[in-house]
One Martini backbone bead per residue (centre of mass of N, CA, C, O) as a GRO file, in nm:
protein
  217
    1UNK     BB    1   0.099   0.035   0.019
    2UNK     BB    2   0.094   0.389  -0.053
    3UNK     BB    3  -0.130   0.443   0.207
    4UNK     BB    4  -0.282   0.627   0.461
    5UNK     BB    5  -0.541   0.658   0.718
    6UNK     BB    6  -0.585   0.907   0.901
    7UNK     BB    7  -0.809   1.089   1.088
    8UNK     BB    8  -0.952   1.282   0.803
    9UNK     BB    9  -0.651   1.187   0.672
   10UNK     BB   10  -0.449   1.176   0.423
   11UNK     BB   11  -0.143   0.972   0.350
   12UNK     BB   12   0.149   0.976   0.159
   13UNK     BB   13   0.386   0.742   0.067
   14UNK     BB   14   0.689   0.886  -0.120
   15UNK     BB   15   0.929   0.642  -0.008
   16UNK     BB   16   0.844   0.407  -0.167
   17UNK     BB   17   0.965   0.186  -0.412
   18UNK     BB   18   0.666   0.174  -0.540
   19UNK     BB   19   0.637   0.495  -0.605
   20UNK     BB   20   0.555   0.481  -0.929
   21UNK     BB   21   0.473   0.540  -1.211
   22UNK     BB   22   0.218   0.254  -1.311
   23UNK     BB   23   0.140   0.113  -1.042
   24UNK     BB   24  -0.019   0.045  -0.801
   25UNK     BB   25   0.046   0.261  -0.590
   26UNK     BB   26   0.029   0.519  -0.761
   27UNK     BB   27  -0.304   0.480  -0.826
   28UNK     BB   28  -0.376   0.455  -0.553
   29UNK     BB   29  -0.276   0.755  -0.462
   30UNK     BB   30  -0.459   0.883  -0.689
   31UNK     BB   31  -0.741   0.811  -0.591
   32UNK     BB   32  -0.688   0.936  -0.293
   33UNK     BB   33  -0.592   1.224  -0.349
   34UNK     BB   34  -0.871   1.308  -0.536
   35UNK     BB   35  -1.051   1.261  -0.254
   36UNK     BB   36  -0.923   1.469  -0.081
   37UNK     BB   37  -0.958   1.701  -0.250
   38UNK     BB   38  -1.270   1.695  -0.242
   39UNK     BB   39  -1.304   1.696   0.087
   40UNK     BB   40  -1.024   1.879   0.203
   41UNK     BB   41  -0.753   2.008   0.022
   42UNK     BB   42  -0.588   1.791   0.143
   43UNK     BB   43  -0.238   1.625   0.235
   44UNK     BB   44  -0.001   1.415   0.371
   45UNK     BB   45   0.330   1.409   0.282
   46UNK     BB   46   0.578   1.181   0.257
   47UNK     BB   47   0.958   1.282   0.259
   48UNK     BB   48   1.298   1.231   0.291
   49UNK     BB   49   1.496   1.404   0.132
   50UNK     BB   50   1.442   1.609   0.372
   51UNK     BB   51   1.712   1.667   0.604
   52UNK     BB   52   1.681   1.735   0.929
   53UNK     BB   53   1.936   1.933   0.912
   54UNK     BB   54   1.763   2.096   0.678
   55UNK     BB   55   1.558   2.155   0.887
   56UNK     BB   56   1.697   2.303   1.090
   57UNK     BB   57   1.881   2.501   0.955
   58UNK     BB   58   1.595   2.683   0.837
   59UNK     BB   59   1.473   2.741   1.150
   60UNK     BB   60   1.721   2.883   1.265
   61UNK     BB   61   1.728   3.115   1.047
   62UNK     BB   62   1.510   3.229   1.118
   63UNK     BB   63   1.578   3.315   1.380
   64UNK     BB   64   1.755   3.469   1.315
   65UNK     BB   65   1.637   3.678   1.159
   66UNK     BB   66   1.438   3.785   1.407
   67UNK     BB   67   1.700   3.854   1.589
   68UNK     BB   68   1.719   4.143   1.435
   69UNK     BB   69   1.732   4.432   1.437
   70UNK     BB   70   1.493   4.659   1.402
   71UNK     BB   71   1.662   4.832   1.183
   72UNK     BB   72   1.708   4.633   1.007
   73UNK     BB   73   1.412   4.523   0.925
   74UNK     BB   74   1.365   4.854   0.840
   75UNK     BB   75   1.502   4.866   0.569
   76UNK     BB   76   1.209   4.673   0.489
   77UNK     BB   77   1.022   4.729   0.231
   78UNK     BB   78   0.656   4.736   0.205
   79UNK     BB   79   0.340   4.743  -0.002
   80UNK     BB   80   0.178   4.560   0.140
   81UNK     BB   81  -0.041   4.473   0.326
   82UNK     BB   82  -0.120   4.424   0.679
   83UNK     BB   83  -0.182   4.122   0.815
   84UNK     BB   84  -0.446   4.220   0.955
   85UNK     BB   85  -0.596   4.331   0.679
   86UNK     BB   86  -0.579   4.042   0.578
   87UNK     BB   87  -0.811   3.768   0.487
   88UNK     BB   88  -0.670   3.615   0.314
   89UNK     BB   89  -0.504   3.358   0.286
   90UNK     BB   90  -0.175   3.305   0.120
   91UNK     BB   91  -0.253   2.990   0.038
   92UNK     BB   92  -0.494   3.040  -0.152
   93UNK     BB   93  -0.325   3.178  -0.425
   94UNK     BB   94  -0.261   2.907  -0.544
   95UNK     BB   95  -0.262   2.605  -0.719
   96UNK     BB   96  -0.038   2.502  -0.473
   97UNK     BB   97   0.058   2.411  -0.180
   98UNK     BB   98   0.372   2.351   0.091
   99UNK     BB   99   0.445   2.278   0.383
  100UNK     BB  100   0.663   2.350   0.665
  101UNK     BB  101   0.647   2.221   1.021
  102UNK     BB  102   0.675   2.179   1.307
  103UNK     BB  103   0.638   1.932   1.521
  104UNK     BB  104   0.476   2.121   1.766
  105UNK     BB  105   0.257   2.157   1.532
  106UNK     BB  106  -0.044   2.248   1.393
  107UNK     BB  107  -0.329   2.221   1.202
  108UNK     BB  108  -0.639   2.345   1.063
  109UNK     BB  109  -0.911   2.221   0.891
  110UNK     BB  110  -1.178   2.262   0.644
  111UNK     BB  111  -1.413   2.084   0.574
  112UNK     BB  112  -1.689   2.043   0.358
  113UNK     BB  113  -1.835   1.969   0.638
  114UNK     BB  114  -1.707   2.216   0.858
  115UNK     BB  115  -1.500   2.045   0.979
  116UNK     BB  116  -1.226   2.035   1.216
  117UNK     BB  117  -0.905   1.946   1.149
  118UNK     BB  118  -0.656   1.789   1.267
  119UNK     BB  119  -0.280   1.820   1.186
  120UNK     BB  120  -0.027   1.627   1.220
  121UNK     BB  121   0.326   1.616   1.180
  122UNK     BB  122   0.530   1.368   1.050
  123UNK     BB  123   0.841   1.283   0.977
  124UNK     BB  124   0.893   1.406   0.695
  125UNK     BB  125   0.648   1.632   0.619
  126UNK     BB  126   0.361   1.729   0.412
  127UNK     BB  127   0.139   1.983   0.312
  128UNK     BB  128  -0.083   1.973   0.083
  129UNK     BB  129  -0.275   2.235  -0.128
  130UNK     BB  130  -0.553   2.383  -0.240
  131UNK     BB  131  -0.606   2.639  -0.422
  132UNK     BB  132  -0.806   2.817  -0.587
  133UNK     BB  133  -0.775   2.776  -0.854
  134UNK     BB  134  -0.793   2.499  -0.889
  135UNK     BB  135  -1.108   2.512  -0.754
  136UNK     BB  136  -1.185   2.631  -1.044
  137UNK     BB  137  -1.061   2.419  -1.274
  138UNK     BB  138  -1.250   2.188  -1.127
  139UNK     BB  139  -1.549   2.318  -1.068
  140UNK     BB  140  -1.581   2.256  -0.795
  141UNK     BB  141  -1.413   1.961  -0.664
  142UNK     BB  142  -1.200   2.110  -0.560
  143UNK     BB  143  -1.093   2.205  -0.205
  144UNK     BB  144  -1.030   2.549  -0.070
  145UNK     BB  145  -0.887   2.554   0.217
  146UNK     BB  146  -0.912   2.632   0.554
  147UNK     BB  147  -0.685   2.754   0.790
  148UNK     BB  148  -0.513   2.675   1.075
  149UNK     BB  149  -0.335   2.796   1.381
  150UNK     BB  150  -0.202   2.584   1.623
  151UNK     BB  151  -0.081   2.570   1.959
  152UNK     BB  152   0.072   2.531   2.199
  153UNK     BB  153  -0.084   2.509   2.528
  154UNK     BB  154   0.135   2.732   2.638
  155UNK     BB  155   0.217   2.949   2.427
  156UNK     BB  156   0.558   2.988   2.437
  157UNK     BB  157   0.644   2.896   2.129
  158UNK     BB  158   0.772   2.940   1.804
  159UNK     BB  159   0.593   2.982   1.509
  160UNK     BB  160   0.692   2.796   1.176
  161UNK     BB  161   0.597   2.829   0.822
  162UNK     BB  162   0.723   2.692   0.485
  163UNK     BB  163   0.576   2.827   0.176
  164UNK     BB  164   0.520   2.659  -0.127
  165UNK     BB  165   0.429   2.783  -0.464
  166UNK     BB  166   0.225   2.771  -0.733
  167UNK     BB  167   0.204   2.906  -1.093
  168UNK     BB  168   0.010   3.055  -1.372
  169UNK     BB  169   0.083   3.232  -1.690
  170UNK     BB  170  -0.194   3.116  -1.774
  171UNK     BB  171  -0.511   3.055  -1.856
  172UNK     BB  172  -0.781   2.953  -1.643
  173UNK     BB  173  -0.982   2.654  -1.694
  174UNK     BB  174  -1.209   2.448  -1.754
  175UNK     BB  175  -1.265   2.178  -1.843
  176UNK     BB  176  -1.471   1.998  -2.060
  177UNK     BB  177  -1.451   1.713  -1.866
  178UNK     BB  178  -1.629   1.898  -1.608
  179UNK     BB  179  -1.890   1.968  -1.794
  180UNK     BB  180  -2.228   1.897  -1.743
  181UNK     BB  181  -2.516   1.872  -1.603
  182UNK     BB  182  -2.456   1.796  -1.322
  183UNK     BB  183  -2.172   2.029  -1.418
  184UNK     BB  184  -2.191   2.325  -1.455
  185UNK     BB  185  -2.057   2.620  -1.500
  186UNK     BB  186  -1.860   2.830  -1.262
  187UNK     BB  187  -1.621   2.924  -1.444
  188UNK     BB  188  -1.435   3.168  -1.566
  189UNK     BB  189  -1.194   3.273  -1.722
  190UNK     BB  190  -0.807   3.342  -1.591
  191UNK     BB  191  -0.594   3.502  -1.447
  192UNK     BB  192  -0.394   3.486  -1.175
  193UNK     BB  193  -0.289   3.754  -1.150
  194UNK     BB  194  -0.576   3.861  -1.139
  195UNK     BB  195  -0.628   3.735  -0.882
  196UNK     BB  196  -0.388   3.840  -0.689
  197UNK     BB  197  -0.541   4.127  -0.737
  198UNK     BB  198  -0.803   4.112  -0.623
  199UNK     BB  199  -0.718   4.030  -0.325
  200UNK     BB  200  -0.610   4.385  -0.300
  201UNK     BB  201  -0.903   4.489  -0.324
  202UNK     BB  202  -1.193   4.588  -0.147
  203UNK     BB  203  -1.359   4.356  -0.251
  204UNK     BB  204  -1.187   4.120  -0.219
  205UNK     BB  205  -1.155   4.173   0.128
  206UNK     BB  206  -1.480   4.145   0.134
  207UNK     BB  207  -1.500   3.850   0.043
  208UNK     BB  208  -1.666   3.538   0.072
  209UNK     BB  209  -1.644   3.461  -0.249
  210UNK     BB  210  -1.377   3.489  -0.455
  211UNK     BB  211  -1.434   3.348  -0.634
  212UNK     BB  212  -1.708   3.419  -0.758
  213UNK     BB  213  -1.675   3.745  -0.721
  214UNK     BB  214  -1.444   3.734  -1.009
  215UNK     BB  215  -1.547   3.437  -1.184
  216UNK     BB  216  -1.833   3.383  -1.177
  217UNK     BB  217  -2.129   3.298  -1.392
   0.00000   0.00000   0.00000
């Protein structure tokens, strides 16, 4: 088996030998993960790759940024809004986003039918998530989940995490294959850059259904 599933969320090993396109494990694993996709828009891939060593090396490294004196971080200026007012997740912006967090830190999502999903980092694991994009392309059958960080009980930890996003240059558009009478059209084609815009305008920013009121039919 190349996958198993944790209570309400798939973990994908793709660390098996025989995790290759074709094989039978592949097969499984792209058939849950289609279903994970369509029911909470995340899952946990295992993938050991990234060496403990570069895991530890690159969150030391942000405590050092961190604990830059205030002038020196003083010198790095931003035109985006301030993070208390954009209401958008900045994970929901892209086709796919890959998260990396510390294992003593949890995430929260919320699955299609309401319900708040824990979501623990076993190691050297990876939560993948659909953005907005990917569930306008499936015509709302991949969903863009919400999701929160929550901290340990005694919450006096720092809490880091680095995601990962993917981005398409071209127009997305609902395929042909996605569309029939129980499944008609719900968004109109657009640029990714123009959705990454309508999130920092103020119609963005105050809409409660960033696809429907962006590009919905």
């Amino acid at each position: 088996m190349g996958s198993l599933t944790l209570p309400n969320l798939l973990v994908v090993d793709f660390t098996k030998e025989n995790m290759k396109p074709g094989s039978s494990d592949w097969t499984l694993a792209c058939k849950n993960i289609k279903h994970a996709l369509e029911q909470h828009g995340c899952f946990v891939a295992l993938y050991d790759k990234v060496s403990s060593e570069l895991h530890k090396a690159v969150f030391n490294a942000a405590d050092e940024l961190f604990d830059l004196p205030t002038e020196t971080k003083a010198w790095e200026l931003t035109m985006l809004q301030p993070l208390e007012e954009l209401k958008v997740s900045l994970s929901s912006c892209g086709l796919m986003g890959m998260t990396l967090s510390e294992p003593s830190f949890w995430v929260r999502d919320k699955s299609r039918d309401g319900e708040w999903i824990d979501v623990e980092f076993p190691p050297s694991s990876f939560v993948v998530m659909a953005g907005d994009a990917c569930q306008a392309w499936s015509n709302d059958r991949v969903l863009s989940p919400k999701h929160r960080v929550t901290m340990d009980k005694n919450g006096k930890d720092t809490r880091y995490t680095i995601a990962l996003f993917s981005f398409l240059s071209k127009n997305i558009e609902v395929p042909k294959e996605l569309i029939d009478d129980e499944n008609p059209l719900q968004f109109k084609p657009f640029g990714h850059v123009d959705l990454l815009n309508f999130y920092a305008t103020d119609h963005g920013r105050r809409s409660q259904n960033i696809l429907k009121d962006f590009c919905g039919v």
